[in-house]
mmCIF file of C-alpha atoms in Angstrom:
data_model
loop_
_atom_site.group_PDB
_atom_site.id
_atom_site.type_symbol
_atom_site.label_atom_id
_atom_site.label_comp_id
_atom_site.label_asym_id
_atom_site.label_seq_id
_atom_site.Cartn_x
_atom_site.Cartn_y
_atom_site.Cartn_z
ATOM 1 C CA UNK P 1 35.167 -2.372 10.260
ATOM 2 C CA UNK P 2 31.387 -2.825 10.525
ATOM 3 C CA UNK P 3 29.743 -3.918 7.311
ATOM 4 C CA UNK P 4 26.938 -1.645 6.135
ATOM 5 C CA UNK P 5 23.947 -3.836 5.273
ATOM 6 C CA UNK P 6 20.760 -3.044 3.413
ATOM 7 C CA UNK P 7 18.881 -2.534 6.681
ATOM 8 C CA UNK P 8 21.331 0.179 7.693
ATOM 9 C CA UNK P 9 20.739 1.838 4.328
ATOM 10 C CA UNK P 10 16.974 1.650 4.869
ATOM 11 C CA UNK P 11 17.271 3.242 8.319
ATOM 12 C CA UNK P 12 19.492 5.994 6.942
ATOM 13 C CA UNK P 13 16.979 6.576 4.138
ATOM 14 C CA UNK P 14 14.109 6.884 6.624
ATOM 15 C CA UNK P 15 16.130 9.320 8.733
ATOM 16 C CA UNK P 16 16.972 11.404 5.658
ATOM 17 C CA UNK P 17 13.302 11.413 4.586
ATOM 18 C CA UNK P 18 12.137 12.625 8.015
ATOM 19 C CA UNK P 19 14.807 15.323 7.971
ATOM 20 C CA UNK P 20 13.673 16.438 4.508
ATOM 21 C CA UNK P 21 10.000 16.483 5.559
ATOM 22 C CA UNK P 22 10.931 18.536 8.614
ATOM 23 C CA UNK P 23 12.818 21.010 6.427
ATOM 24 C CA UNK P 24 9.898 21.354 4.018
ATOM 25 C CA UNK P 25 7.478 21.787 6.925
ATOM 26 C CA UNK P 26 9.680 24.454 8.518
ATOM 27 C CA UNK P 27 10.176 26.430 5.280
ATOM 28 C CA UNK P 28 6.581 26.179 4.017
ATOM 29 C CA UNK P 29 4.932 26.726 7.390
ATOM 30 C CA UNK P 30 2.480 23.883 6.685
ATOM 31 C CA UNK P 31 2.521 22.092 10.047
ATOM 32 C CA UNK P 32 0.174 19.367 8.815
ATOM 33 C CA UNK P 33 3.029 17.876 6.779
ATOM 34 C CA UNK P 34 4.305 16.085 9.887
ATOM 35 C CA UNK P 35 1.371 16.489 12.284
ATOM 36 C CA UNK P 36 0.027 13.586 14.320
ATOM 37 C CA UNK P 37 -3.356 14.011 12.662
ATOM 38 C CA UNK P 38 -1.878 13.616 9.199
ATOM 39 C CA UNK P 39 0.060 10.490 10.141
ATOM 40 C CA UNK P 40 -2.912 8.978 11.944
ATOM 41 C CA UNK P 41 -4.995 9.514 8.806
ATOM 42 C CA UNK P 42 -2.147 8.217 6.625
ATOM 43 C CA UNK P 43 -1.960 5.043 8.715
ATOM 44 C CA UNK P 44 -5.706 4.546 8.318
ATOM 45 C CA UNK P 45 -5.443 4.901 4.540
ATOM 46 C CA UNK P 46 -2.284 2.777 4.257
ATOM 47 C CA UNK P 47 -3.600 -0.278 6.131
ATOM 48 C CA UNK P 48 -6.286 -1.418 3.631
ATOM 49 C CA UNK P 49 -3.919 -0.653 0.737
ATOM 50 C CA UNK P 50 -1.182 -2.678 2.412
ATOM 51 C CA UNK P 51 -3.499 -5.605 3.151
ATOM 52 C CA UNK P 52 -4.682 -5.699 -0.457
ATOM 53 C CA UNK P 53 -1.057 -5.531 -1.568
ATOM 54 C CA UNK P 54 -0.180 -8.449 0.717
ATOM 55 C CA UNK P 55 -2.981 -10.396 -0.930
ATOM 56 C CA UNK P 56 -1.498 -9.691 -4.328
ATOM 57 C CA UNK P 57 1.960 -10.646 -3.047
ATOM 58 C CA UNK P 58 0.841 -14.100 -1.875
ATOM 59 C CA UNK P 59 -0.941 -14.882 -5.145
ATOM 60 C CA UNK P 60 1.724 -13.586 -7.508
ATOM 61 C CA UNK P 61 4.602 -15.203 -5.637
ATOM 62 C CA UNK P 62 2.784 -18.464 -6.427
ATOM 63 C CA UNK P 63 2.468 -17.485 -10.097
ATOM 64 C CA UNK P 64 -1.171 -16.303 -10.149
ATOM 65 C CA UNK P 65 -1.867 -12.724 -11.204
ATOM 66 C CA UNK P 66 -4.629 -11.353 -9.000
ATOM 67 C CA UNK P 67 -6.180 -8.138 -10.242
ATOM 68 C CA UNK P 68 -9.450 -9.219 -8.611
ATOM 69 C CA UNK P 69 -8.353 -7.798 -5.250
ATOM 70 C CA UNK P 70 -10.871 -4.976 -5.490
ATOM 71 C CA UNK P 71 -13.790 -7.384 -5.916
ATOM 72 C CA UNK P 72 -12.513 -9.535 -3.034
ATOM 73 C CA UNK P 73 -12.304 -6.443 -0.821
ATOM 74 C CA UNK P 74 -15.898 -5.600 -1.713
ATOM 75 C CA UNK P 75 -17.014 -9.090 -0.699
ATOM 76 C CA UNK P 76 -15.108 -8.682 2.559
ATOM 77 C CA UNK P 77 -16.754 -5.360 3.367
ATOM 78 C CA UNK P 78 -20.277 -6.644 2.749
ATOM 79 C CA UNK P 79 -19.769 -9.842 4.742
ATOM 80 C CA UNK P 80 -18.216 -7.889 7.620
ATOM 81 C CA UNK P 81 -21.124 -5.441 7.708
ATOM 82 C CA UNK P 82 -23.741 -8.203 7.514
ATOM 83 C CA UNK P 83 -22.226 -10.348 10.263
ATOM 84 C CA UNK P 84 -21.031 -7.432 12.390
ATOM 85 C CA UNK P 85 -24.403 -5.857 13.052
ATOM 86 C CA UNK P 86 -25.819 -9.211 14.154
ATOM 87 C CA UNK P 87 -22.988 -10.753 16.204
ATOM 88 C CA UNK P 88 -20.413 -8.037 16.777
ATOM 89 C CA UNK P 89 -16.864 -7.131 15.653
ATOM 90 C CA UNK P 90 -15.359 -10.616 16.016
ATOM 91 C CA UNK P 91 -18.029 -12.074 13.728
ATOM 92 C CA UNK P 92 -17.382 -9.191 11.293
ATOM 93 C CA UNK P 93 -13.682 -10.070 11.239
ATOM 94 C CA UNK P 94 -14.290 -13.765 10.564
ATOM 95 C CA UNK P 95 -17.016 -13.144 7.965
ATOM 96 C CA UNK P 96 -14.896 -10.577 6.125
ATOM 97 C CA UNK P 97 -11.998 -13.004 5.935
ATOM 98 C CA UNK P 98 -14.323 -15.706 4.610
ATOM 99 C CA UNK P 99 -15.874 -13.350 2.052
ATOM 100 C CA UNK P 100 -12.487 -12.407 0.618
ATOM 101 C CA UNK P 101 -11.304 -16.022 0.763
ATOM 102 C CA UNK P 102 -14.358 -17.152 -1.226
ATOM 103 C CA UNK P 103 -13.448 -14.617 -3.897
ATOM 104 C CA UNK P 104 -9.905 -15.995 -3.893
ATOM 105 C CA UNK P 105 -11.224 -19.552 -4.158
ATOM 106 C CA UNK P 106 -13.305 -18.577 -7.191
ATOM 107 C CA UNK P 107 -10.233 -17.023 -8.802
ATOM 108 C CA UNK P 108 -8.179 -20.150 -8.051
ATOM 109 C CA UNK P 109 -10.802 -22.464 -9.555
ATOM 110 C CA UNK P 110 -10.931 -20.377 -12.729
ATOM 111 C CA UNK P 111 -7.189 -19.894 -13.202
ATOM 112 C CA UNK P 112 -5.590 -22.985 -11.681
ATOM 113 C CA UNK P 113 -8.146 -25.698 -12.455
ATOM 114 C CA UNK P 114 -9.683 -24.417 -15.697
ATOM 115 C CA UNK P 115 -6.775 -22.390 -17.067
ATOM 116 C CA UNK P 116 -8.773 -19.185 -17.547
ATOM 117 C CA UNK P 117 -6.610 -16.178 -18.347
ATOM 118 C CA UNK P 118 -5.689 -14.565 -15.023
ATOM 119 C CA UNK P 119 -6.580 -11.045 -16.144
ATOM 120 C CA UNK P 120 -9.999 -12.097 -17.453
ATOM 121 C CA UNK P 121 -10.775 -13.953 -14.229
ATOM 122 C CA UNK P 122 -9.684 -10.973 -12.121
ATOM 123 C CA UNK P 123 -11.815 -8.551 -14.128
ATOM 124 C CA UNK P 124 -14.776 -10.908 -13.773
ATOM 125 C CA UNK P 125 -14.387 -10.973 -9.985
ATOM 126 C CA UNK P 126 -14.144 -7.180 -9.892
ATOM 127 C CA UNK P 127 -17.496 -7.098 -11.701
ATOM 128 C CA UNK P 128 -19.070 -9.903 -9.684
ATOM 129 C CA UNK P 129 -18.135 -8.469 -6.278
ATOM 130 C CA UNK P 130 -20.194 -5.258 -6.465
ATOM 131 C CA UNK P 131 -22.987 -7.072 -8.332
ATOM 132 C CA UNK P 132 -23.346 -9.852 -5.777
ATOM 133 C CA UNK P 133 -23.207 -7.493 -2.799
ATOM 134 C CA UNK P 134 -25.833 -5.183 -4.326
ATOM 135 C CA UNK P 135 -28.119 -8.163 -4.953
ATOM 136 C CA UNK P 136 -27.666 -9.399 -1.376
ATOM 137 C CA UNK P 137 -28.359 -5.910 -0.016
ATOM 138 C CA UNK P 138 -31.589 -5.653 -1.990
ATOM 139 C CA UNK P 139 -32.697 -9.040 -0.653
ATOM 140 C CA UNK P 140 -31.592 -8.785 2.987
ATOM 141 C CA UNK P 141 -31.772 -5.035 3.636
ATOM 142 C CA UNK P 142 -35.069 -4.199 1.911
ATOM 143 C CA UNK P 143 -37.879 -2.409 3.702
ATOM 144 C CA UNK P 144 -39.670 -4.475 6.295
ATOM 145 C CA UNK P 145 -36.675 -6.623 7.207
ATOM 146 C CA UNK P 146 -35.073 -6.657 10.638
ATOM 147 C CA UNK P 147 -31.929 -5.120 9.154
ATOM 148 C CA UNK P 148 -33.911 -2.204 7.704
ATOM 149 C CA UNK P 149 -35.412 -1.538 11.110
ATOM 150 C CA UNK P 150 -31.885 -1.489 12.543
ATOM 151 C CA UNK P 151 -30.862 1.223 10.068
ATOM 152 C CA UNK P 152 -29.901 -0.662 6.912
ATOM 153 C CA UNK P 153 -30.535 0.546 3.383
ATOM 154 C CA UNK P 154 -29.898 -0.703 -0.120
ATOM 155 C CA UNK P 155 -26.376 0.733 -0.017
ATOM 156 C CA UNK P 156 -25.518 0.381 3.669
ATOM 157 C CA UNK P 157 -25.691 -2.079 6.539
ATOM 158 C CA UNK P 158 -26.674 -1.360 10.147
ATOM 159 C CA UNK P 159 -23.862 -0.242 12.455
ATOM 160 C CA UNK P 160 -21.697 -3.038 13.795
ATOM 161 C CA UNK P 161 -21.599 -1.581 17.311
ATOM 162 C CA UNK P 162 -18.452 -1.094 19.378
ATOM 163 C CA UNK P 163 -15.149 -0.203 17.763
ATOM 164 C CA UNK P 164 -11.881 -1.867 18.691
ATOM 165 C CA UNK P 165 -9.257 0.754 19.416
ATOM 166 C CA UNK P 166 -6.132 0.680 21.582
ATOM 167 C CA UNK P 167 -3.200 2.936 22.352
ATOM 168 C CA UNK P 168 0.243 1.420 22.500
ATOM 169 C CA UNK P 169 1.186 1.440 26.207
ATOM 170 C CA UNK P 170 4.821 2.474 25.847
ATOM 171 C CA UNK P 171 3.939 5.707 24.051
ATOM 172 C CA UNK P 172 0.405 6.408 25.283
ATOM 173 C CA UNK P 173 0.655 6.010 29.036
ATOM 174 C CA UNK P 174 1.090 9.020 31.271
ATOM 175 C CA UNK P 175 1.178 12.661 30.100
ATOM 176 C CA UNK P 176 0.874 13.402 26.406
ATOM 177 C CA UNK P 177 4.521 14.388 26.041
ATOM 178 C CA UNK P 178 4.526 13.832 22.291
ATOM 179 C CA UNK P 179 1.491 16.103 21.908
ATOM 180 C CA UNK P 180 3.117 18.893 23.916
ATOM 181 C CA UNK P 181 6.372 18.613 22.011
ATOM 182 C CA UNK P 182 4.522 18.603 18.685
ATOM 183 C CA UNK P 183 2.658 21.809 19.563
ATOM 184 C CA UNK P 184 5.972 23.692 19.962
ATOM 185 C CA UNK P 185 6.706 23.297 16.218
ATOM 186 C CA UNK P 186 10.434 22.948 16.744
ATOM 187 C CA UNK P 187 12.560 21.812 13.848
ATOM 188 C CA UNK P 188 12.880 18.007 13.670
ATOM 189 C CA UNK P 189 12.017 17.295 17.342
ATOM 190 C CA UNK P 190 8.393 18.382 16.959
ATOM 191 C CA UNK P 191 8.189 16.525 13.660
ATOM 192 C CA UNK P 192 9.412 13.299 15.258
ATOM 193 C CA UNK P 193 6.934 13.759 18.107
ATOM 194 C CA UNK P 194 4.049 14.307 15.681
ATOM 195 C CA UNK P 195 4.949 11.236 13.635
ATOM 196 C CA UNK P 196 5.268 8.980 16.688
ATOM 197 C CA UNK P 197 2.065 10.308 18.244
ATOM 198 C CA UNK P 198 0.096 9.816 15.039
ATOM 199 C CA UNK P 199 1.300 6.221 14.678
ATOM 200 C CA UNK P 200 0.713 5.138 18.286
ATOM 201 C CA UNK P 201 -2.460 6.805 19.647
ATOM 202 C CA UNK P 202 -5.976 5.340 19.279
ATOM 203 C CA UNK P 203 -4.772 2.577 16.985
ATOM 204 C CA UNK P 204 -7.353 0.192 15.571
ATOM 205 C CA UNK P 205 -6.741 -3.440 16.523
ATOM 206 C CA UNK P 206 -6.692 -4.363 12.832
ATOM 207 C CA UNK P 207 -3.907 -1.838 12.302
ATOM 208 C CA UNK P 208 -1.691 -3.717 14.742
ATOM 209 C CA UNK P 209 -2.685 -7.005 13.099
ATOM 210 C CA UNK P 210 -1.935 -5.644 9.620
ATOM 211 C CA UNK P 211 1.505 -4.382 10.647
ATOM 212 C CA UNK P 212 2.317 -7.778 12.161
ATOM 213 C CA UNK P 213 1.297 -9.485 8.917
ATOM 214 C CA UNK P 214 4.243 -7.895 7.084
ATOM 215 C CA UNK P 215 7.077 -9.572 9.023
ATOM 216 C CA UNK P 216 4.983 -12.735 9.320
ATOM 217 C CA UNK P 217 4.577 -12.878 5.544
ATOM 218 C CA UNK P 218 8.298 -12.306 5.058
ATOM 219 C CA UNK P 219 9.138 -15.075 7.525
ATOM 220 C CA UNK P 220 6.709 -17.588 6.015
ATOM 221 C CA UNK P 221 7.602 -16.943 2.376
ATOM 222 C CA UNK P 222 11.380 -16.577 2.757
ATOM 223 C CA UNK P 223 12.263 -18.672 5.810
ATOM 224 C CA UNK P 224 10.038 -21.755 5.762
ATOM 225 C CA UNK P 225 9.856 -24.836 3.568
ATOM 226 C CA UNK P 226 6.264 -23.989 2.654
ATOM 227 C CA UNK P 227 7.341 -20.520 1.508
ATOM 228 C CA UNK P 228 10.126 -21.986 -0.597
ATOM 229 C CA UNK P 229 7.644 -24.322 -2.312
ATOM 230 C CA UNK P 230 5.221 -21.452 -2.895
ATOM 231 C CA UNK P 231 7.863 -19.215 -4.453
ATOM 232 C CA UNK P 232 9.166 -22.089 -6.566
ATOM 233 C CA UNK P 233 5.652 -22.490 -7.972
ATOM 234 C CA UNK P 234 5.833 -18.864 -9.068
ATOM 235 C CA UNK P 235 9.313 -19.123 -10.548
ATOM 236 C CA UNK P 236 9.240 -22.517 -12.285
ATOM 237 C CA UNK P 237 6.262 -24.760 -11.460
ATOM 238 C CA UNK P 238 7.530 -27.557 -13.742
ATOM 239 C CA UNK P 239 10.818 -27.770 -11.837
ATOM 240 C CA UNK P 240 8.895 -27.651 -8.552
ATOM 241 C CA UNK P 241 6.662 -30.468 -9.787
ATOM 242 C CA UNK P 242 9.693 -32.604 -10.619
ATOM 243 C CA UNK P 243 10.855 -32.225 -7.004
ATOM 244 C CA UNK P 244 7.546 -33.458 -5.597
ATOM 245 C CA UNK P 245 5.793 -30.144 -4.919
ATOM 246 C CA UNK P 246 2.002 -30.254 -5.313
ATOM 247 C CA UNK P 247 1.833 -27.097 -7.423
ATOM 248 C CA UNK P 248 -1.963 -27.095 -7.739
ATOM 249 C CA UNK P 249 -2.403 -27.263 -3.964
ATOM 250 C CA UNK P 250 0.203 -24.540 -3.374
ATOM 251 C CA UNK P 251 -1.465 -22.201 -5.864
ATOM 252 C CA UNK P 252 -4.909 -22.813 -4.351
ATOM 253 C CA UNK P 253 -3.663 -22.078 -0.839
ATOM 254 C CA UNK P 254 -1.837 -18.944 -1.969
ATOM 255 C CA UNK P 255 -4.799 -17.484 -3.859
ATOM 256 C CA UNK P 256 -7.272 -18.245 -1.059
ATOM 257 C CA UNK P 257 -4.928 -16.547 1.430
ATOM 258 C CA UNK P 258 -4.642 -13.694 -1.067
ATOM 259 C CA UNK P 259 -8.413 -13.257 -1.038
ATOM 260 C CA UNK P 260 -8.488 -13.445 2.761
ATOM 261 C CA UNK P 261 -5.979 -10.596 2.991
ATOM 262 C CA UNK P 262 -8.091 -8.501 0.614
ATOM 263 C CA UNK P 263 -11.164 -9.334 2.709
ATOM 264 C CA UNK P 264 -9.294 -8.258 5.839
ATOM 265 C CA UNK P 265 -8.644 -4.917 4.178
ATOM 266 C CA UNK P 266 -12.391 -4.655 3.616
ATOM 267 C CA UNK P 267 -13.047 -5.466 7.283
ATOM 268 C CA UNK P 268 -10.751 -2.611 8.269
ATOM 269 C CA UNK P 269 -12.810 -0.171 6.208
ATOM 270 C CA UNK P 270 -15.986 -1.411 7.893
ATOM 271 C CA UNK P 271 -14.408 -0.992 11.329
ATOM 272 C CA UNK P 272 -13.400 2.582 10.507
ATOM 273 C CA UNK P 273 -16.897 3.597 9.345
ATOM 274 C CA UNK P 274 -18.702 1.232 11.782
ATOM 275 C CA UNK P 275 -20.757 -0.217 8.908
ATOM 276 C CA UNK P 276 -20.699 -1.423 5.329
ATOM 277 C CA UNK P 277 -21.240 1.304 2.729
ATOM 278 C CA UNK P 278 -21.457 0.561 -0.977
ATOM 279 C CA UNK P 279 -18.353 1.759 -2.814
ATOM 280 C CA UNK P 280 -16.262 2.288 0.322
ATOM 281 C CA UNK P 281 -13.277 0.386 -1.120
ATOM 282 C CA UNK P 282 -12.832 3.259 -3.624
ATOM 283 C CA UNK P 283 -10.247 1.463 -5.755
ATOM 284 C CA UNK P 284 -7.930 0.562 -2.871
ATOM 285 C CA UNK P 285 -7.574 -2.954 -4.258
ATOM 286 C CA UNK P 286 -6.016 -1.553 -7.427
ATOM 287 C CA UNK P 287 -3.779 0.846 -5.463
ATOM 288 C CA UNK P 288 -2.703 -2.092 -3.271
ATOM 289 C CA UNK P 289 -1.703 -3.958 -6.411
ATOM 290 C CA UNK P 290 0.300 -0.919 -7.515
ATOM 291 C CA UNK P 291 1.980 -0.755 -4.089
ATOM 292 C CA UNK P 292 2.955 -4.415 -4.398
ATOM 293 C CA UNK P 293 4.493 -3.813 -7.827
ATOM 294 C CA UNK P 294 6.284 -0.715 -6.523
ATOM 295 C CA UNK P 295 7.661 -2.899 -3.722
ATOM 296 C CA UNK P 296 9.066 -5.386 -6.246
ATOM 297 C CA UNK P 297 6.925 -8.240 -4.920
ATOM 298 C CA UNK P 298 8.493 -8.004 -1.439
ATOM 299 C CA UNK P 299 6.830 -7.106 1.905
ATOM 300 C CA UNK P 300 9.251 -4.285 2.792
ATOM 301 C CA UNK P 301 8.840 -2.512 -0.521
ATOM 302 C CA UNK P 302 5.089 -3.066 -0.339
ATOM 303 C CA UNK P 303 5.003 -1.360 3.075
ATOM 304 C CA UNK P 304 6.886 1.624 1.615
ATOM 305 C CA UNK P 305 4.469 1.868 -1.312
ATOM 306 C CA UNK P 306 1.371 1.624 0.882
ATOM 307 C CA UNK P 307 2.812 4.255 3.237
ATOM 308 C CA UNK P 308 3.468 6.604 0.329
ATOM 309 C CA UNK P 309 -0.062 6.320 -1.053
ATOM 310 C CA UNK P 310 -1.578 6.496 2.437
ATOM 311 C CA UNK P 311 0.372 9.650 3.240
ATOM 312 C CA UNK P 312 -0.759 11.351 0.031
ATOM 313 C CA UNK P 313 -4.376 10.539 0.907
ATOM 314 C CA UNK P 314 -3.989 11.598 4.532
ATOM 315 C CA UNK P 315 -2.365 14.933 3.726
ATOM 316 C CA UNK P 316 -4.981 15.947 1.161
ATOM 317 C CA UNK P 317 -7.720 14.991 3.646
ATOM 318 C CA UNK P 318 -6.230 16.977 6.510
ATOM 319 C CA UNK P 319 -5.146 20.103 4.626
ATOM 320 C CA UNK P 320 -5.610 20.671 0.913
ATOM 321 C CA UNK P 321 -3.356 23.735 1.039
ATOM 322 C CA UNK P 322 -0.520 21.571 2.364
ATOM 323 C CA UNK P 323 -0.633 19.468 -0.819
ATOM 324 C CA UNK P 324 1.194 22.315 -2.571
ATOM 325 C CA UNK P 325 4.173 21.483 -0.357
ATOM 326 C CA UNK P 326 4.687 18.457 -2.650
ATOM 327 C CA UNK P 327 6.037 20.996 -5.161
ATOM 328 C CA UNK P 328 8.742 22.118 -2.731
ATOM 329 C CA UNK P 329 9.406 18.528 -1.683
ATOM 330 C CA UNK P 330 9.866 17.490 -5.296
ATOM 331 C CA UNK P 331 12.119 20.475 -6.014
ATOM 332 C CA UNK P 332 14.386 19.580 -3.086
ATOM 333 C CA UNK P 333 14.550 15.931 -4.220
ATOM 334 C CA UNK P 334 15.542 17.016 -7.729
ATOM 335 C CA UNK P 335 18.170 19.343 -6.265
ATOM 336 C CA UNK P 336 19.653 16.437 -4.294
ATOM 337 C CA UNK P 337 19.607 14.286 -7.433
ATOM 338 C CA UNK P 338 21.440 16.987 -9.405
ATOM 339 C CA UNK P 339 24.024 17.426 -6.643
ATOM 340 C CA UNK P 340 24.736 13.701 -6.629
ATOM 341 C CA UNK P 341 25.111 13.630 -10.411
ATOM 342 C CA UNK P 342 27.487 16.600 -10.413
ATOM 343 C CA UNK P 343 29.500 15.065 -7.570
ATOM 344 C CA UNK P 344 29.789 11.831 -9.521
ATOM 345 C CA UNK P 345 31.141 13.663 -12.541
ATOM 346 C CA UNK P 346 33.605 15.774 -10.565
ATOM 347 C CA UNK P 347 34.880 12.876 -8.458
ATOM 348 C CA UNK P 348 35.789 10.753 -11.463
ATOM 349 C CA UNK P 349 39.492 9.797 -11.353
ATOM 350 C CA UNK P 350 39.661 8.902 -15.033
ATOM 351 C CA UNK P 351 41.215 11.254 -17.609
ATOM 352 C CA UNK P 352 38.694 13.640 -19.058
ATOM 353 C CA UNK P 353 38.921 12.130 -22.505
ATOM 354 C CA UNK P 354 38.044 8.686 -21.121
ATOM 355 C CA UNK P 355 35.033 9.792 -19.101
ATOM 356 C CA UNK P 356 31.882 8.664 -20.884
ATOM 357 C CA UNK P 357 29.383 11.469 -20.710
ATOM 358 C CA UNK P 358 26.451 10.280 -22.687
ATOM 359 C CA UNK P 359 23.884 12.567 -24.202
ATOM 360 C CA UNK P 360 21.236 10.719 -22.214
ATOM 361 C CA UNK P 361 22.904 11.576 -18.888
ATOM 362 C CA UNK P 362 23.131 15.267 -19.692
ATOM 363 C CA UNK P 363 19.563 15.266 -20.980
ATOM 364 C CA UNK P 364 18.417 13.682 -17.717
ATOM 365 C CA UNK P 365 20.271 16.291 -15.667
ATOM 366 C CA UNK P 366 18.859 19.117 -17.776
ATOM 367 C CA UNK P 367 15.346 17.729 -17.383
ATOM 368 C CA UNK P 368 15.859 17.421 -13.608
ATOM 369 C CA UNK P 369 17.068 21.031 -13.424
ATOM 370 C CA UNK P 370 14.099 22.260 -15.457
ATOM 371 C CA UNK P 371 11.718 20.238 -13.320
ATOM 372 C CA UNK P 372 13.265 21.654 -10.154
ATOM 373 C CA UNK P 373 12.791 25.226 -11.379
ATOM 374 C CA UNK P 374 9.179 24.580 -12.437
ATOM 375 C CA UNK P 375 8.273 22.889 -9.144
ATOM 376 C CA UNK P 376 9.863 25.666 -7.105
ATOM 377 C CA UNK P 377 8.019 28.281 -9.173
ATOM 378 C CA UNK P 378 4.731 26.439 -8.667
ATOM 379 C CA UNK P 379 5.332 26.315 -4.920
ATOM 380 C CA UNK P 380 5.927 30.070 -4.857
ATOM 381 C CA UNK P 381 2.949 31.014 -7.031
ATOM 382 C CA UNK P 382 0.208 28.410 -6.385
ATOM 383 C CA UNK P 383 -1.621 29.084 -3.131
ATOM 384 C CA UNK P 384 -4.167 26.264 -3.381
ATOM 385 C CA UNK P 385 -4.769 23.556 -5.958
ATOM 386 C CA UNK P 386 -8.227 22.982 -7.471
ATOM 387 C CA UNK P 387 -10.245 20.414 -5.512
ATOM 388 C CA UNK P 388 -10.415 18.100 -8.527
ATOM 389 C CA UNK P 389 -6.627 17.941 -8.769
ATOM 390 C CA UNK P 390 -6.226 17.425 -5.022
ATOM 391 C CA UNK P 391 -8.681 14.509 -5.159
ATOM 392 C CA UNK P 392 -6.743 12.681 -7.881
ATOM 393 C CA UNK P 393 -3.321 13.366 -6.324
ATOM 394 C CA UNK P 394 -2.961 9.817 -4.865
ATOM 395 C CA UNK P 395 -3.832 8.270 -8.236
ATOM 396 C CA UNK P 396 -1.406 10.535 -10.113
ATOM 397 C CA UNK P 397 1.214 9.622 -7.518
ATOM 398 C CA UNK P 398 0.471 5.939 -8.170
ATOM 399 C CA UNK P 399 1.161 6.344 -11.881
ATOM 400 C CA UNK P 400 4.345 8.360 -11.341
ATOM 401 C CA UNK P 401 5.718 5.898 -8.797
ATOM 402 C CA UNK P 402 5.043 2.930 -11.070
ATOM 403 C CA UNK P 403 6.681 4.784 -13.959
ATOM 404 C CA UNK P 404 9.856 5.337 -11.936
ATOM 405 C CA UNK P 405 9.844 1.907 -10.272
ATOM 406 C CA UNK P 406 9.342 0.043 -13.548
ATOM 407 C CA UNK P 407 13.055 0.376 -14.293
ATOM 408 C CA UNK P 408 14.066 -2.035 -11.519
ATOM 409 C CA UNK P 409 11.158 -4.476 -11.262
ATOM 410 C CA UNK P 410 11.601 -8.213 -11.386
ATOM 411 C CA UNK P 411 8.369 -10.190 -11.130
ATOM 412 C CA UNK P 412 8.266 -13.971 -10.521
ATOM 413 C CA UNK P 413 9.213 -15.655 -13.802
ATOM 414 C CA UNK P 414 6.068 -17.795 -14.052
ATOM 415 C CA UNK P 415 3.680 -15.079 -12.869
ATOM 416 C CA UNK P 416 0.529 -15.351 -14.969
ATOM 417 C CA UNK P 417 1.765 -18.402 -16.858
ATOM 418 C CA UNK P 418 -0.805 -21.174 -17.385
ATOM 419 C CA UNK P 419 0.399 -24.360 -15.686
ATOM 420 C CA UNK P 420 -0.674 -27.915 -16.472
ATOM 421 C CA UNK P 421 0.662 -30.868 -14.547
ATOM 422 C CA UNK P 422 2.927 -33.131 -16.578
ATOM 423 C CA UNK P 423 3.327 -30.730 -19.478
ATOM 424 C CA UNK P 424 6.792 -29.711 -20.609
ATOM 425 C CA UNK P 425 7.460 -25.986 -20.606
#
C-alpha cells in the first residue's frame, strides 16, 4: 500500500481549493475569481511579498528578528530606480540587491555586534529607509540635474527603459488554447485554463527568479551543512558555538542575505512600474513578514501565505464586486468545517457516555454555524462593498490569517535572543 505523504496532502488540498473556487465562481457568476487577469495580477502582488518573506525567513532562522524589511525594500527600490535609468535593468537589479543588503548589514551591525534590541533596530531602519531615499532624491533629482531633465522628480526617478518579460514556452507557444478554453466559462476546465494562463503568460524575469528562490532556499537551509549551521544559530547559538560554528559570521551572512531578498522585492516593484516612485512598497515588507509567520518559518508555508495575500490584492484590483464572493467562499468553508465536525462525532466508536463533548467544541460549532449563516446572508444581500473596505481587505485578511495560524506556530527557539560569544545561557 502506497504511503500518503505530506506532499500528497498538499496536492490534494490544492485540488480541493481549485474545485471550491470553481464552484464559487460558477454559482456567483463572478468570472474574475479564476480569470487569467486576476491570477496574473495576484502573481505580481505575491512576488514582492514572497521575496520580503524570504528575507525574514533567512534572518529569523538565524535568530535575528527582522521587522526592518520594509525599510530595506525602500532602499532597494530607490537604488534600482537610480541605477536603472542610467545603465539599464541589469544595473537596477544589482543596485537594488546592494541597497537591500546594505540595510541588512546595518541591522546586523546593530543587533549582532552591539546587541541592540532587534525590534528597535528594525523600526529604526523602517524610519531611515524612507528618510534616506527622500534626501537622496532631493539632492540627485532636483531641478537642473540630468535626472530631472530625463523626467525625475522629488518623488520619482526617470524610467529605467526596457522591461524584461517572457512567456513560458511550454504553455505560451502556438495558439492561445488556454485563453479560448477560459472564455467558454465551463465548470472547472475553464477555471484551470484561466489559472494556468495567468501564471504563465508575459511573466517578468524576476517572477521566475523569485519562484526559483523558494526551492533553492529550502535546499540550502535544510539540505546543506551551511543551512544546518544557520538554523542551529537560530535554535541554540551557544550549543552551535560549542561545536565550532562561527555564530557571529552566520548571523551576519543571514541578515545581509535577508536584506538582499527585501531589496530584490523592491527591484520587482520598480520593474513593474518602470521607475522608482516614493511609497511604492506600500507596506509589503510588513505583509511579507506576516506571510512568513503564517508559513511557520518555512518556504512552502511562506509561498502559500504570499499567494493568499497576493490573490486578495489581485481580485480587488480586477473586480471590486467580485470581492463579495469571499462571503460565499467563507460560508462554504464553514459548512465543510461543520460537516467534518459532525462526521467526527457520529463516527466515534466509543460508548456515548465516554465520548468527551466539551462545551468549547459545541461553542465552536455553534459559532461556525452562525458565521456561515451571516456570510451567506451577506453574499445574498450585499451587491458591492464600500471602496474603503475593499482597499483594506488584504490587511484584514492578514490579521485574520495570523489569528488562525497562531495556534500552530513554532518559531526558532533563539529568535530575537541577544547572543554573546562565551556567555552561558
